[in-house]
Structure formats: C-alpha cells, structure tokens
XYZ file of C-alpha atoms in Angstrom:
702
model
C 0.000 0.000 0.000
C 1.421 3.385 -1.075
C 1.272 6.558 1.008
C 0.853 10.196 -0.022
C 1.605 13.327 2.001
C 0.349 16.741 0.823
C 0.257 20.244 2.196
C -3.118 22.004 1.823
C -3.686 25.735 2.285
C -6.945 27.431 3.247
C -8.133 25.266 6.173
C -9.639 27.474 8.888
C -11.152 24.914 11.239
C -11.982 21.271 11.797
C -14.989 21.535 9.472
C -12.498 22.205 6.688
C -10.506 19.143 7.759
C -13.689 17.060 7.856
C -14.648 18.268 4.365
C -11.288 17.225 2.879
C -11.282 13.945 4.812
C -14.790 13.091 3.618
C -13.897 13.888 -0.003
C -10.753 11.726 -0.005
C -12.596 8.843 1.673
C -15.314 9.034 -1.008
C -12.583 8.788 -3.648
C -11.439 5.477 -2.153
C -8.456 6.728 -0.170
C -7.657 4.918 3.085
C -6.128 5.937 6.447
C -6.953 9.572 5.679
C -5.448 12.027 8.185
C -6.059 15.774 7.902
C -4.417 18.175 10.335
C -6.161 21.594 10.412
C -3.305 23.034 12.472
C -0.525 22.835 9.878
C -2.394 21.781 6.717
C -0.788 18.322 6.463
C -2.912 15.768 4.602
C -1.856 12.115 4.342
C -3.594 9.001 3.021
C -2.924 5.489 1.726
C -4.016 3.911 -1.545
C -3.784 0.493 -3.225
C -3.850 1.475 -6.882
C -2.346 4.305 -8.906
C -4.331 7.409 -7.997
C -5.456 10.122 -10.417
C -3.357 12.693 -8.552
C -4.436 15.708 -10.597
C -8.092 14.744 -10.241
C -7.769 14.583 -6.437
C -5.956 17.930 -6.328
C -8.601 19.518 -8.541
C -11.288 18.044 -6.308
C -9.707 19.520 -3.171
C -9.280 22.880 -4.905
C -12.911 22.635 -5.939
C -13.758 22.509 -2.231
C -12.102 25.913 -1.809
C -8.602 24.814 -0.741
C -5.230 24.668 -2.465
C -2.763 21.784 -2.621
C 0.825 23.044 -2.433
C 4.222 21.398 -2.100
C 6.502 22.211 0.838
C 8.519 24.658 -1.237
C 5.657 26.242 -3.146
C 5.044 29.154 -0.792
C 8.679 30.197 -0.656
C 9.048 29.886 -4.419
C 6.102 32.132 -5.280
C 7.639 35.191 -3.554
C 5.095 37.869 -2.647
C 1.555 36.742 -1.965
C -1.269 38.001 -4.192
C -3.278 40.999 -2.962
C -6.047 40.042 -0.484
C -4.707 36.478 -0.309
C -4.590 36.254 3.492
C -6.775 37.264 6.443
C -4.496 40.106 7.543
C -4.676 41.809 4.145
C -8.452 41.281 3.917
C -8.981 42.716 7.402
C -6.902 45.850 6.752
C -8.608 46.461 3.391
C -12.109 46.072 4.871
C -11.221 48.193 7.920
C -10.599 51.243 5.691
C -14.251 51.194 4.557
C -15.802 49.913 7.792
C -14.448 52.603 10.142
C -16.283 55.493 8.378
C -19.477 53.425 8.397
C -19.179 52.933 12.163
C -18.815 56.712 12.771
C -22.535 57.352 12.346
C -23.128 55.243 15.465
C -21.437 57.922 17.608
C -23.633 60.124 19.877
C -23.236 63.018 17.433
C -24.353 62.238 13.889
C -22.314 62.949 10.788
C -25.245 63.636 8.500
C -23.588 62.905 5.186
C -22.759 59.397 6.443
C -26.487 58.786 6.909
C -26.955 58.995 3.130
C -27.834 55.511 1.798
C -25.670 56.117 -1.283
C -22.634 56.793 0.880
C -23.319 53.773 3.088
C -23.824 51.515 0.067
C -20.602 52.808 -1.543
C -18.593 52.113 1.612
C -20.205 48.724 2.303
C -20.035 47.290 -1.226
C -16.203 46.758 -1.424
C -16.293 45.026 1.979
C -19.255 42.895 0.921
C -17.537 41.850 -2.330
C -14.295 40.865 -0.538
C -16.300 39.034 2.140
C -18.407 37.100 -0.343
C -15.349 36.274 -2.466
C -14.005 34.418 0.562
C -16.900 33.436 2.865
C -19.555 33.141 0.147
C -17.412 31.103 -2.236
C -16.322 28.772 0.565
C -19.887 28.453 1.861
C -21.352 27.523 -1.525
C -18.686 24.892 -2.191
C -19.114 23.370 1.255
C -22.890 23.100 0.781
C -22.486 21.537 -2.669
C -20.182 18.911 -1.165
C -22.560 18.135 1.693
C -20.361 19.467 4.511
C -21.465 23.037 5.377
C -18.710 24.924 7.221
C -18.713 27.945 9.521
C -18.413 30.285 6.517
C -22.025 29.413 5.714
C -23.065 31.142 8.944
C -20.972 34.265 8.241
C -22.126 34.467 4.617
C -25.787 34.050 5.579
C -25.537 36.775 8.221
C -23.780 39.229 5.894
C -26.109 38.542 2.944
C -29.208 38.893 5.152
C -28.069 42.272 6.545
C -26.981 43.548 3.101
C -30.163 42.415 1.314
C -32.376 43.813 4.093
C -30.573 47.163 3.843
C -30.929 47.267 0.044
C -34.654 46.501 0.341
C -35.115 49.144 3.045
C -33.332 51.748 0.917
C -35.201 50.943 -2.335
C -38.565 50.888 -0.557
C -37.611 54.074 1.340
C -38.504 52.502 4.687
C -36.204 54.793 6.673
C -32.944 54.608 8.637
C -34.237 51.795 10.851
C -33.955 49.451 7.882
C -30.362 50.315 6.944
C -27.798 47.864 8.340
C -24.905 48.436 5.952
C -22.573 49.041 8.922
C -23.617 45.670 10.377
C -22.761 43.915 7.110
C -19.339 45.552 6.912
C -18.465 45.188 10.603
C -19.392 41.489 10.710
C -17.182 40.693 7.698
C -14.288 42.881 8.914
C -14.302 41.554 12.468
C -14.525 37.930 11.348
C -11.470 38.527 9.154
C -9.740 39.983 12.239
C -10.781 36.977 14.316
C -9.564 34.557 11.631
C -6.227 36.359 11.470
C -5.790 36.269 15.258
C -6.883 32.627 15.366
C -4.477 31.709 12.565
C -1.602 33.449 14.355
C -2.446 31.865 17.714
C -2.902 28.371 16.330
C 0.327 28.561 14.315
C 2.183 29.485 17.504
C 1.228 26.047 18.870
C 3.596 24.693 16.216
C 6.634 26.693 17.304
C 8.580 23.732 18.736
C 8.085 21.689 15.561
C 8.932 24.713 13.385
C 12.152 25.179 15.327
C 13.108 21.594 14.510
C 12.148 22.092 10.855
C 14.287 25.232 10.556
C 17.292 23.163 11.631
C 16.912 20.954 8.557
C 18.169 23.465 5.984
C 21.638 24.877 6.669
C 24.860 25.424 4.748
C 27.556 22.743 4.771
C 31.306 22.683 4.016
C 31.721 19.888 1.474
C 35.203 18.415 0.960
C 36.150 17.581 -2.638
C 39.458 16.568 -4.166
C 41.011 17.985 -7.334
C 43.175 16.174 -9.905
C 46.190 16.442 -7.622
C 44.223 14.952 -4.685
C 44.245 18.238 -2.819
C 41.298 19.086 -0.591
C 38.925 21.843 -1.678
C 36.056 23.171 0.431
C 32.744 24.070 -1.260
C 29.939 25.842 0.594
C 26.532 24.445 -0.373
C 23.110 23.742 1.117
C 22.879 20.470 3.026
C 19.963 19.342 0.818
C 22.508 18.895 -2.009
C 24.633 16.423 -0.045
C 24.546 12.700 -0.816
C 25.360 9.646 1.299
C 29.130 9.130 1.257
C 30.032 12.799 0.762
C 32.765 14.225 2.984
C 32.129 17.365 5.040
C 34.097 19.634 7.357
C 32.403 20.846 10.555
C 34.082 23.602 12.568
C 33.696 24.654 16.200
C 30.445 26.585 16.758
C 28.764 25.281 13.586
C 25.578 23.278 13.362
C 26.022 19.690 12.196
C 24.405 19.971 8.747
C 23.298 16.357 8.351
C 23.666 12.900 9.913
C 27.269 11.777 9.550
C 30.105 9.651 10.986
C 33.362 11.175 12.230
C 36.388 10.121 10.177
C 38.948 12.499 11.700
C 39.087 14.616 14.847
C 37.169 14.739 18.101
C 34.698 17.256 19.509
C 32.021 18.057 22.069
C 28.468 18.228 20.758
C 25.264 19.765 22.100
C 22.303 17.598 21.036
C 19.647 19.689 22.834
C 17.705 20.219 19.581
C 17.050 16.464 19.544
C 17.207 15.328 23.163
C 16.343 18.445 25.171
C 19.525 17.768 27.161
C 22.022 20.646 26.802
C 24.933 18.800 28.460
C 27.761 18.522 25.870
C 28.700 15.019 24.713
C 32.213 13.969 23.726
C 32.478 12.433 20.244
C 35.479 10.878 18.521
C 36.416 8.876 15.435
C 33.671 6.461 14.227
C 31.032 8.137 16.433
C 27.813 9.342 14.795
C 26.721 12.990 14.720
C 23.043 13.917 14.452
C 22.066 16.647 12.002
C 20.776 19.704 13.866
C 23.120 19.292 16.848
C 25.814 21.930 17.467
C 29.582 21.406 17.542
C 30.546 23.338 20.679
C 34.262 22.593 20.553
C 36.639 20.949 18.098
C 36.849 20.444 14.329
C 35.988 17.201 12.544
C 35.854 15.678 9.101
C 32.889 13.386 8.649
C 31.122 11.222 6.081
C 27.405 11.698 5.349
C 25.402 8.650 6.482
C 21.814 9.735 5.741
C 20.011 12.413 3.737
C 16.478 13.683 3.178
C 13.768 11.730 4.951
C 16.273 9.176 6.259
C 17.895 11.516 8.798
C 17.130 11.352 12.523
C 15.642 14.870 12.549
C 13.401 14.131 9.545
C 12.216 10.956 11.239
C 11.328 12.878 14.396
C 9.453 15.571 12.442
C 7.588 12.937 10.431
C 6.599 11.068 13.576
C 5.384 14.261 15.293
C 3.339 15.311 12.259
C 1.846 11.832 11.920
C 0.890 11.916 15.598
C -0.735 15.349 15.169
C -2.952 13.900 12.453
C -4.230 11.194 14.807
C -7.574 11.696 16.538
C -7.974 10.627 20.180
C -11.373 9.301 21.198
C -12.404 12.641 22.745
C -12.045 14.380 19.363
C -14.521 12.015 17.716
C -17.404 13.429 19.793
C -16.428 16.986 18.845
C -16.221 15.971 15.166
C -19.717 14.456 15.247
C -21.114 17.646 16.783
C -19.196 19.867 14.345
C -20.643 17.916 11.405
C -24.232 18.864 12.363
C -23.443 22.168 14.064
C -23.883 24.515 11.078
C -27.318 23.183 9.981
C -28.444 23.267 13.634
C -27.374 26.912 14.044
C -29.165 27.921 10.813
C -32.351 26.344 12.159
C -31.899 28.117 15.519
C -31.334 31.446 13.716
C -34.523 30.966 11.667
C -36.502 30.078 14.798
C -35.022 33.160 16.519
C -36.351 35.429 13.778
C -39.813 33.815 13.694
C -40.268 33.759 17.483
C -39.071 37.342 17.964
C -41.135 38.711 15.091
C -44.386 36.774 15.536
C -44.457 35.730 19.206
C -42.837 38.767 20.854
C -44.041 41.317 18.300
C -40.530 42.715 17.782
C -39.852 44.630 14.561
C -38.534 42.798 11.528
C -35.236 44.745 11.685
C -34.509 43.887 15.323
C -35.630 40.283 14.823
C -33.270 39.996 11.867
C -30.385 41.472 13.876
C -30.945 38.883 16.627
C -31.028 36.139 14.022
C -27.802 37.409 12.451
C -26.202 37.647 15.913
C -26.985 33.934 16.439
C -25.294 33.115 13.134
C -22.088 35.050 13.770
C -21.691 34.276 17.509
C -21.752 30.518 16.895
C -18.338 28.917 16.616
C -17.884 25.329 15.415
C -14.159 26.064 15.045
C -13.674 26.191 18.794
C -14.934 22.620 19.180
C -12.836 21.429 16.260
C -9.621 23.102 17.424
C -9.923 22.128 21.089
C -8.105 18.825 20.636
C -5.657 19.509 17.736
C -4.325 22.705 19.358
C -3.582 20.975 22.670
C -2.043 17.939 20.952
C 0.146 20.169 18.753
C 1.581 21.870 21.852
C 1.927 18.614 23.808
C 3.751 16.827 20.989
C 5.861 19.918 20.281
C 6.974 20.307 23.887
C 7.688 16.595 24.022
C 9.878 16.769 20.896
C 11.704 19.799 22.322
C 12.456 17.867 25.529
C 13.554 14.607 23.966
C 10.199 12.814 24.323
C 8.842 11.392 21.080
C 5.220 10.214 21.052
C 4.484 7.967 18.070
C 0.771 8.799 18.098
C -1.705 11.080 19.806
C -3.365 8.092 21.476
C -0.143 7.561 23.468
C -0.557 11.031 24.969
C -4.103 10.162 25.942
C -3.235 6.761 27.448
C -0.785 8.306 29.918
C -3.717 9.625 31.967
C -4.726 6.071 32.972
C -1.305 4.576 33.831
C -1.277 3.168 37.373
C 1.910 1.097 37.294
C 5.223 1.221 35.430
C 7.246 -1.909 34.662
C 11.015 -1.524 34.195
C 13.529 -3.776 32.531
C 16.802 -3.711 34.471
C 19.816 -3.872 32.186
C 20.292 -0.681 30.173
C 17.096 0.827 31.578
C 17.517 1.212 35.342
C 21.234 0.565 34.968
C 23.664 2.308 32.626
C 24.453 -0.746 30.534
C 28.144 0.057 30.962
C 29.484 -3.192 32.377
C 32.905 -4.175 33.616
C 34.315 -7.679 33.963
C 35.221 -8.036 37.641
C 36.208 -11.726 37.651
C 36.413 -14.699 35.297
C 37.641 -18.280 35.320
C 38.232 -20.985 32.682
C 39.349 -24.596 32.259
C 40.506 -26.930 29.469
C 41.479 -23.897 27.332
C 44.079 -21.150 27.614
C 43.157 -17.643 28.788
C 43.813 -16.284 25.315
C 41.573 -18.919 23.698
C 38.852 -18.365 26.335
C 38.754 -14.629 25.647
C 38.785 -15.295 21.895
C 35.738 -17.590 22.161
C 33.804 -15.104 24.299
C 34.613 -12.103 22.091
C 33.896 -13.950 18.831
C 30.408 -14.900 20.070
C 29.418 -11.758 21.985
C 30.359 -9.319 19.207
C 27.295 -10.539 17.273
C 24.888 -9.649 20.105
C 23.179 -6.284 20.745
C 22.657 -6.987 24.442
C 24.379 -4.351 26.656
C 26.314 -7.045 28.560
C 27.566 -8.601 25.314
C 28.605 -5.193 23.937
C 30.587 -4.404 27.085
C 32.339 -7.788 27.108
C 33.226 -7.649 23.411
C 34.568 -4.095 23.814
C 36.702 -5.165 26.797
C 38.180 -8.249 25.079
C 38.365 -6.962 21.513
C 40.881 -8.792 19.284
C 41.771 -8.891 15.589
C 41.773 -12.679 15.049
C 38.133 -13.505 15.862
C 36.863 -17.024 15.169
C 35.137 -17.393 11.790
C 31.992 -19.298 12.760
C 30.252 -21.701 10.465
C 26.970 -20.473 11.978
C 25.929 -18.239 14.851
C 22.627 -17.100 16.331
C 20.938 -15.824 19.465
C 18.856 -18.005 21.767
C 16.374 -15.462 23.115
C 16.577 -14.992 26.846
C 19.613 -17.263 27.122
C 22.582 -16.038 25.059
C 24.603 -16.706 21.902
C 25.270 -20.082 20.286
C 27.876 -20.654 17.556
C 29.291 -23.576 15.604
C 32.904 -23.593 14.366
C 34.198 -25.223 11.191
C 35.090 -28.375 13.132
C 31.472 -28.781 14.289
C 32.054 -27.774 17.929
C 29.107 -25.912 19.492
C 29.970 -22.974 21.754
C 27.440 -21.168 23.964
C 27.875 -17.900 25.895
C 25.016 -16.710 28.064
C 23.091 -16.846 31.317
C 22.749 -19.725 33.771
C 19.797 -21.030 31.736
C 22.405 -22.639 29.491
C 23.267 -24.988 32.372
C 21.308 -28.138 33.067
C 21.295 -27.388 36.802
C 20.606 -23.677 36.223
C 23.159 -22.651 38.870
C 22.963 -18.829 39.016
C 26.269 -18.167 40.796
C 27.823 -16.138 37.973
C 26.717 -13.582 35.369
C 27.816 -15.398 32.197
C 28.746 -19.011 31.414
C 30.778 -20.384 28.520
C 30.076 -23.906 27.223
C 31.740 -26.101 24.610
C 29.545 -28.937 23.373
C 27.303 -28.402 26.457
C 30.255 -28.722 28.857
C 31.156 -25.679 30.950
C 34.609 -24.289 30.213
C 34.405 -21.023 32.138
C 32.389 -18.161 33.603
C 32.419 -14.364 34.001
C 31.114 -12.027 36.715
C 29.871 -8.681 35.396
C 29.256 -5.495 37.384
C 26.736 -2.853 36.290
C 25.997 0.580 37.754
C 22.581 2.074 38.459
C 21.673 5.118 36.364
C 22.257 8.290 38.419
C 18.737 9.556 37.643
C 16.981 6.285 38.532
C 16.380 7.085 42.236
C 14.758 10.444 41.422
C 12.597 8.856 38.702
C 11.308 6.079 40.993
C 10.612 8.602 43.791
C 8.726 10.859 41.354
C 6.515 7.942 40.275
C 5.796 7.005 43.892
C 4.771 10.607 44.621
C 2.230 10.295 41.811
C 0.922 7.069 43.450
C 2.228 4.981 40.531
C 3.358 1.457 41.397
C 6.873 0.431 40.228
C 7.771 -3.101 39.110
C 11.095 -4.640 38.044
C 10.739 -7.308 35.331
C 14.091 -8.747 34.242
C 15.785 -11.778 32.770
C 18.750 -11.248 35.107
C 19.358 -13.442 38.131
C 17.362 -12.765 41.290
C 20.305 -11.580 43.422
C 21.118 -8.757 40.976
C 17.466 -7.731 40.703
C 17.043 -7.658 44.489
C 20.093 -5.432 44.844
C 18.831 -2.917 42.271
C 15.278 -2.929 43.679
C 16.557 -2.370 47.208
C 18.743 0.553 46.116
C 15.853 2.233 44.255
C 12.870 1.287 46.432
C 10.978 -0.578 43.695
C 7.678 -2.119 44.848
C 7.719 -5.556 43.143
C 10.324 -7.803 41.502
C 10.012 -10.532 38.866
C 13.486 -11.909 38.065
C 14.915 -14.571 35.711
C 12.064 -14.112 33.222
C 12.239 -15.451 29.663
C 10.740 -13.288 26.865
C 7.543 -15.362 26.778
C 7.287 -15.120 30.565
C 7.706 -11.337 30.367
C 4.895 -11.227 27.820
C 2.581 -13.290 30.044
C 3.444 -11.144 33.074
C 2.656 -7.906 31.197
C -0.668 -9.386 30.078
C -1.510 -10.239 33.703
C -0.459 -6.782 34.952
C -2.483 -5.090 32.199
C -5.536 -7.037 33.253
C -5.116 -5.737 36.798
C -4.446 -2.070 35.935
C -3.270 0.097 32.980
C 0.465 -0.569 32.709
C 3.413 1.173 31.065
C 6.490 -0.892 30.199
C 9.934 0.665 29.652
C 12.760 -1.370 28.148
C 15.507 -1.309 25.537
C 16.390 -4.818 24.403
C 15.211 -7.281 21.761
C 13.822 -9.404 24.600
C 11.617 -6.487 25.649
C 9.968 -5.892 22.240
C 6.986 -8.275 22.677
C 6.302 -6.957 26.192
C 6.533 -3.317 24.987
C 3.957 -4.054 22.305
C 1.669 -5.857 24.773
C 1.710 -3.146 27.471
C -0.962 -0.442 27.660
C 1.895 1.911 26.831
C 5.334 0.850 25.590
C 8.279 3.196 26.282
C 11.725 2.732 24.766
C 15.087 4.502 25.002
C 16.802 6.131 22.013
C 19.822 3.843 22.294
C 17.574 0.766 22.378
C 17.486 -1.925 19.716
C 15.539 -0.973 16.584
C 12.902 -3.643 17.209
C 12.310 -2.304 20.729
C 11.907 1.243 19.376
C 9.478 0.039 16.697
C 7.396 -1.802 19.310
C 7.169 1.214 21.655
C 4.568 4.009 21.704
C 6.974 6.537 23.226
C 10.732 6.985 22.761
C 12.925 8.861 25.255
C 15.675 10.496 23.222
C 18.088 11.663 25.936
C 19.888 8.333 26.510
C 18.179 7.534 29.808
C 14.978 7.515 31.853
C 15.397 11.063 33.210
C 12.395 12.377 31.267
C 9.999 9.536 32.133
C 8.120 11.573 34.808
C 7.882 14.499 32.369
C 6.531 12.170 29.656
C 3.857 10.896 32.053
C 3.013 14.402 33.282
C 2.914 15.908 29.798
C 0.519 13.211 28.639
C -1.797 13.801 31.592
C -1.701 17.604 31.323
C -2.298 17.490 27.558
C -5.408 15.414 28.184
C -6.479 17.870 30.915
C -5.989 20.774 28.477
C -8.128 18.994 25.874
C -10.908 18.609 28.457
C -10.622 22.304 29.411
C -10.709 23.362 25.752
C -13.755 21.233 24.980
C -15.518 22.552 28.089
C -14.939 26.184 27.100
C -15.890 25.497 23.473
C -19.182 23.859 24.453
C -20.043 26.305 27.244
C -19.289 29.249 24.940
C -21.830 28.097 22.364
C -24.383 26.977 24.968
C -24.354 30.445 26.579
C -23.677 32.673 23.564
C -26.437 31.411 21.252
C -29.367 32.001 23.696
C -27.874 35.383 24.711
C -27.790 36.437 21.044
C -31.287 35.050 20.396
C -32.775 37.212 23.179
C -31.149 40.364 21.822
C -28.397 40.908 24.395
C -25.654 40.856 21.756
C -25.374 42.872 18.554
C -24.084 41.122 15.422
C -20.984 43.367 15.501
C -20.064 42.420 19.060
C -20.952 38.798 18.303
C -18.507 38.711 15.380
C -15.762 40.115 17.605
C -16.405 37.628 20.435
C -16.605 34.705 17.980
C -13.135 35.475 16.652
C -11.629 35.671 20.122
C -13.147 32.359 21.260
C -10.597 30.429 19.176
C -7.791 32.668 20.429
C -8.737 31.805 24.016
C -8.509 28.061 23.259
C -5.175 28.459 21.497
C -3.906 30.493 24.461
C -5.033 27.827 26.910
C -3.210 25.208 24.828
C -0.046 27.343 24.718
C 0.109 27.225 28.526
C 1.429 23.681 28.070
C 4.741 25.158 26.885
C 5.419 26.702 30.298
C 3.253 24.619 32.624
C 5.048 22.428 35.197
C 4.125 18.874 34.271
C 6.638 16.613 36.030
C-alpha cells in the first residue's frame, strides 16, 4: 500500500478538515489524516491514484494543494490572499461606516448612497471568501462555519438594500452591520491563525534546523582538498564534510577524523555537551561546541534522525484521540443546527414577541455570527500540537496522539533492568576458565558476543576486543539465554546466562560452554543510572506502582530494587514469561512498560503503553509508543506528566468550546448581543482556546 503526504492551504477549522477527509474517503483513499493546524494531509491507496483529479477536487472545495517549497518559491503573496490583508482592506471602509453610530451624527454618512458605496467593497471581498467557501461546502454536503458568516452578511446587506429601495427609513439600513461582521470575522480569523500557528513553534524550530549550509570536501586532480559551501539538501550519502567549532552539524554523519564536544539539545532536550570521537555518529541539527571534525554523510532527506522525528510528530498530530470524535460528530451537524436556531429566533421574535422585523433579523444574524464550530474542532488539535511539540523539544517522542491520551490512565510502570535502570556500561570483575588457555577463552567469548546487541555482550566484546576472531560456520541468538555458535570443526559454543546450564546454577553472570560442557564463567558489574532514584521517587509521589521485570538473576534484581525502592520484583524471566506477566499486569491495571532490548519488544507491544530509550534496539523502538531520546529515563516523569496535562488541556478546551456556544447562542437570540459584538467575540473564542493550549509550553508537568 502506497502513502501520499500533501500540504493544503486554506483550512480554517476542523470543518475544513472534515470536508477534505470526507472527499478523499469518497474517492477510495484509506487511512486519511487531515491536520487543520498545519495543513498536512496524508492518506494510503492500493492502486495508482489520479493525482491531478484529487488535487482539482480539493481545490474545488475551496482549498489549495501546495508542495513544501511552493510558498517560498512564489515570492510575494497576491493581494487580499490572506486574512491580515483582507482585514486591513475592509477596515478602511468599515471605520467610516461605524462613525454614524457615535452620539453626534455625521449627516452625510447617513446617506444611503454613501453607506452603500462604503459597504459594497467590503461585501464583495467578504463574499469572495466566505460566500465562495460556503457555496462549495454546501455543494459537497459538509457546510462549514463560513455558511453562517455568509448568511448573516447577505441577510443584513439584502435587508438594507430593500429598506433603501422601498424608502422605509434609517431603521432598515444595516450596511454598517454587514461591513463590521465581515471585517471583524477577518480579524478573528487572522488572530486565530496566528495563535494556532504558535502552537507549532517547537516543531517549526526543529524544521528550521533541517536546511543549513555545509562545508563539502572535494578533491582535485592532484588529490588536494577543496572546500565548497553548499546547502545540506545537495549532499549525498558518502560525501565528505568539514564541521568547525560553533557550527551546526548539517546532516547525519560519521566522524572520520578529529574529536569534539556536541550539544544535542535540539534532539534530546539535554544541553549537556557530549564527547564524540572517530567512528562516532553525529546527528544533524546538533551543534559542535568545541573541536573540528571531518565526517562522512550517512543519511540524507527523509532518512535523517531529525526528519524521522518531524515525520513522527506530524503523523501523531494527524491522529484523533477518542475525545475528538465526539467533537467531530457535533461539528458535522453544528452549522445546519445553528441555521435552524437562527430561523426560529427570527420567527419567534417577530411573531411571538411582536418585535420589529429589523430587530428580529439582527438577533437572528447575531446567532449566526456568535456561533463557533471552530472552537470545538480546534480544542483537541491545538492541545495535541503543543503537547507533541513540547515533548519533541524535551527529547520525548510520542508515536501517536493516542499515546498522549493513554498516559492519563497509567497506574503502574514496569522496568527492565539492564540498560534501563542501569547504565548498561558493564565491567568484567572476575572470570575463570578450564581446558582452554586464557587467550583462547577470551577469543571464544569475544567472537560470540560481538554478534549480540545486548548491553552485557557489547561491554564484554569491547573489553576483550581482538583482531583474530573465530570465523563461525553459523551463529545465532537463543532469546533470553545467550549466543550459540558452531565452528568449522562442528564444535558448538554457547555464551550466556545460567539457563544454558542443566542445573541452572545462578552463581555467575555469564557461562561459557563447549559442546554443552562448561569451560568457564564471568562475573559482570553494572551501575545504576544516576537519575533512577529520582525517577522512581517521582513515580511514587504520583501514586504509581513500580515493578522490576528482568531476565537477570534474582540476586542482581534484588540489589537494584533495594537501592531504588521498587515495589515488586520478577526476576529470571524469559521473553515469553515477560509477555505473560505484562498481560496479567495489564488485566489488573493500565500498565506502562519501559525497556531497551530485543527481549523487551513483545512486552513493549503488549503493554498499555510501551516506552523505549533512544539507544535501544531498533525492534524495541518500533514496538514502543513513546521513545525517550536523551539516553536515559530522566524524562519519564515528564513524559507521564505531559501526557496527563495534555489530556487535561483537551478537556478544558472542549468545556470552554461547548459552554461558549451553549451560553452565547441564547444570549444572542434574546437580543443581548449585537451582530458586531458577536462577530468580535466569535473570533476571540478560538484565540482563548489556542492560548489555553499554549500554557502547556510553560506549565510544570513533572
């Protein structure tokens, strides 16, 4: 199944997103995700799609499909192409119209010809935007909020024209209402657009780091180095680059010469400089604080770490948590419901309360313009955009919006031990061997362990690294036990835990067997992560139960649990036993699992919420819902708190959106709000929700 990702301009609210989503679904597209916050539209398809037909269809709905570089390439925007320009243009004509409402009358402004002349340009600009959008939305069966604005403006304008032609007097002239409603809605849309876009600032900061200049190294005919300055988008895998002190790393690369200290705060949120040397990887977007290096490009375009993070954040923003589905259902019927309420308002006021046609119409128009389906539609996306953005800025990567929502229910956290609660930096404190020499023993252990990704195996192979490793006939990992290899003579060697032994004697960390006969053992020491105590204490303060679930021997697990104050311990667990234990814990209460090894992948996928570390195995990262990017568990409490506070913000936003409409519509229907004031308040309702969402950037969450 192929995937497409487009950028669409012109979306003002969730009704717009629903319109596009409905259209693409009708055309047979699958997994349609439309984000009204940043205009990203993605979908999947089985067969070759008529791309131009889909784009024309979306543009027929009143929107525009653009590529990422289209806006920058077009230079200046066309006149009256955005809400700011429309507002300023309309304001020039609306202000004189509003002057006649002052206590002292400017008589020449009372002339219907003057009022019509001032109102007409505003009405034309308003209908070109609101009217055109409204008609297209009705034709496509998904009326949007512009229907309400267009109806209100047309009603006031037509009523004024009729009153003027029939010479019914000043009480029938509402040209200033027409102009003020259109102008103030443009102002509200501009303020809303600005506020909502500010919820994207963390993601935009990451995106800006993607395009920088790079010093490319090239060689001439005499093999002399030449430096060329070019944009990093022109680099290819394998190219050589020079990075100087103080420069931003232009793209993912591997150091070939030199050493340096690097600040990876743009990726991890951790500003502490890291020391890098030959063969170490540098992440594009990080900053070289000290030193000069020559490096080889390892990834470009969408394959870089930063691109992967941005893609994951944008994908998550397009997801809809369960709470949003209720708001979407209401938004889908909101506009027709408001039109009916506005019609009833006019009829009841005019016939039942014997109020004049002009005042009844003004109350009806006030109902139309005070109503705000956008607020309900933006309540969830705005909060999620800020939550995901703050997470990305602090080295917390949520794979989907549902992960943010699930954090609110977590009652217990299960930890793997090695590489999660401990550093994974092991040292060999003691070893013994028989029937082989020390040199041969170390050679066997290194030759087997170098093929494993387990932290213990990596540490052992680094400690006993040699150049004449055994060339195995075959080698593989026995999950939960260790490595098993066969040499060219047919001898079977095993290196792993005590489960390799028939008697399962757990006296030592690792055992080495030749043809199922023990030929030696190793004792390995590991250190607890310095942040682990604070993390466990923070979870206990939140009344979250902590559990240690490890394949390591019981004595080691007891020592770690005692040092950290962990509530429960399950030691010496095979991968299938871990999976069964997570299933049992999930059944008892919503459970988060944090781990980093291949053995943890099934359990991470089974848990209510799987959390992995950035230096974990790829399969563990793929199985997790959340990835902590700062090489440790330091940000786990912040990840939990950010998820809970994002959900709380969504609830607050939805409450204010619903209560606003529940109160505002009856107030307008009974004549306590003018259409002009209603248009102003409607615009600010979205700004209030965006502002409430933006509090997540500064709110204490851990």
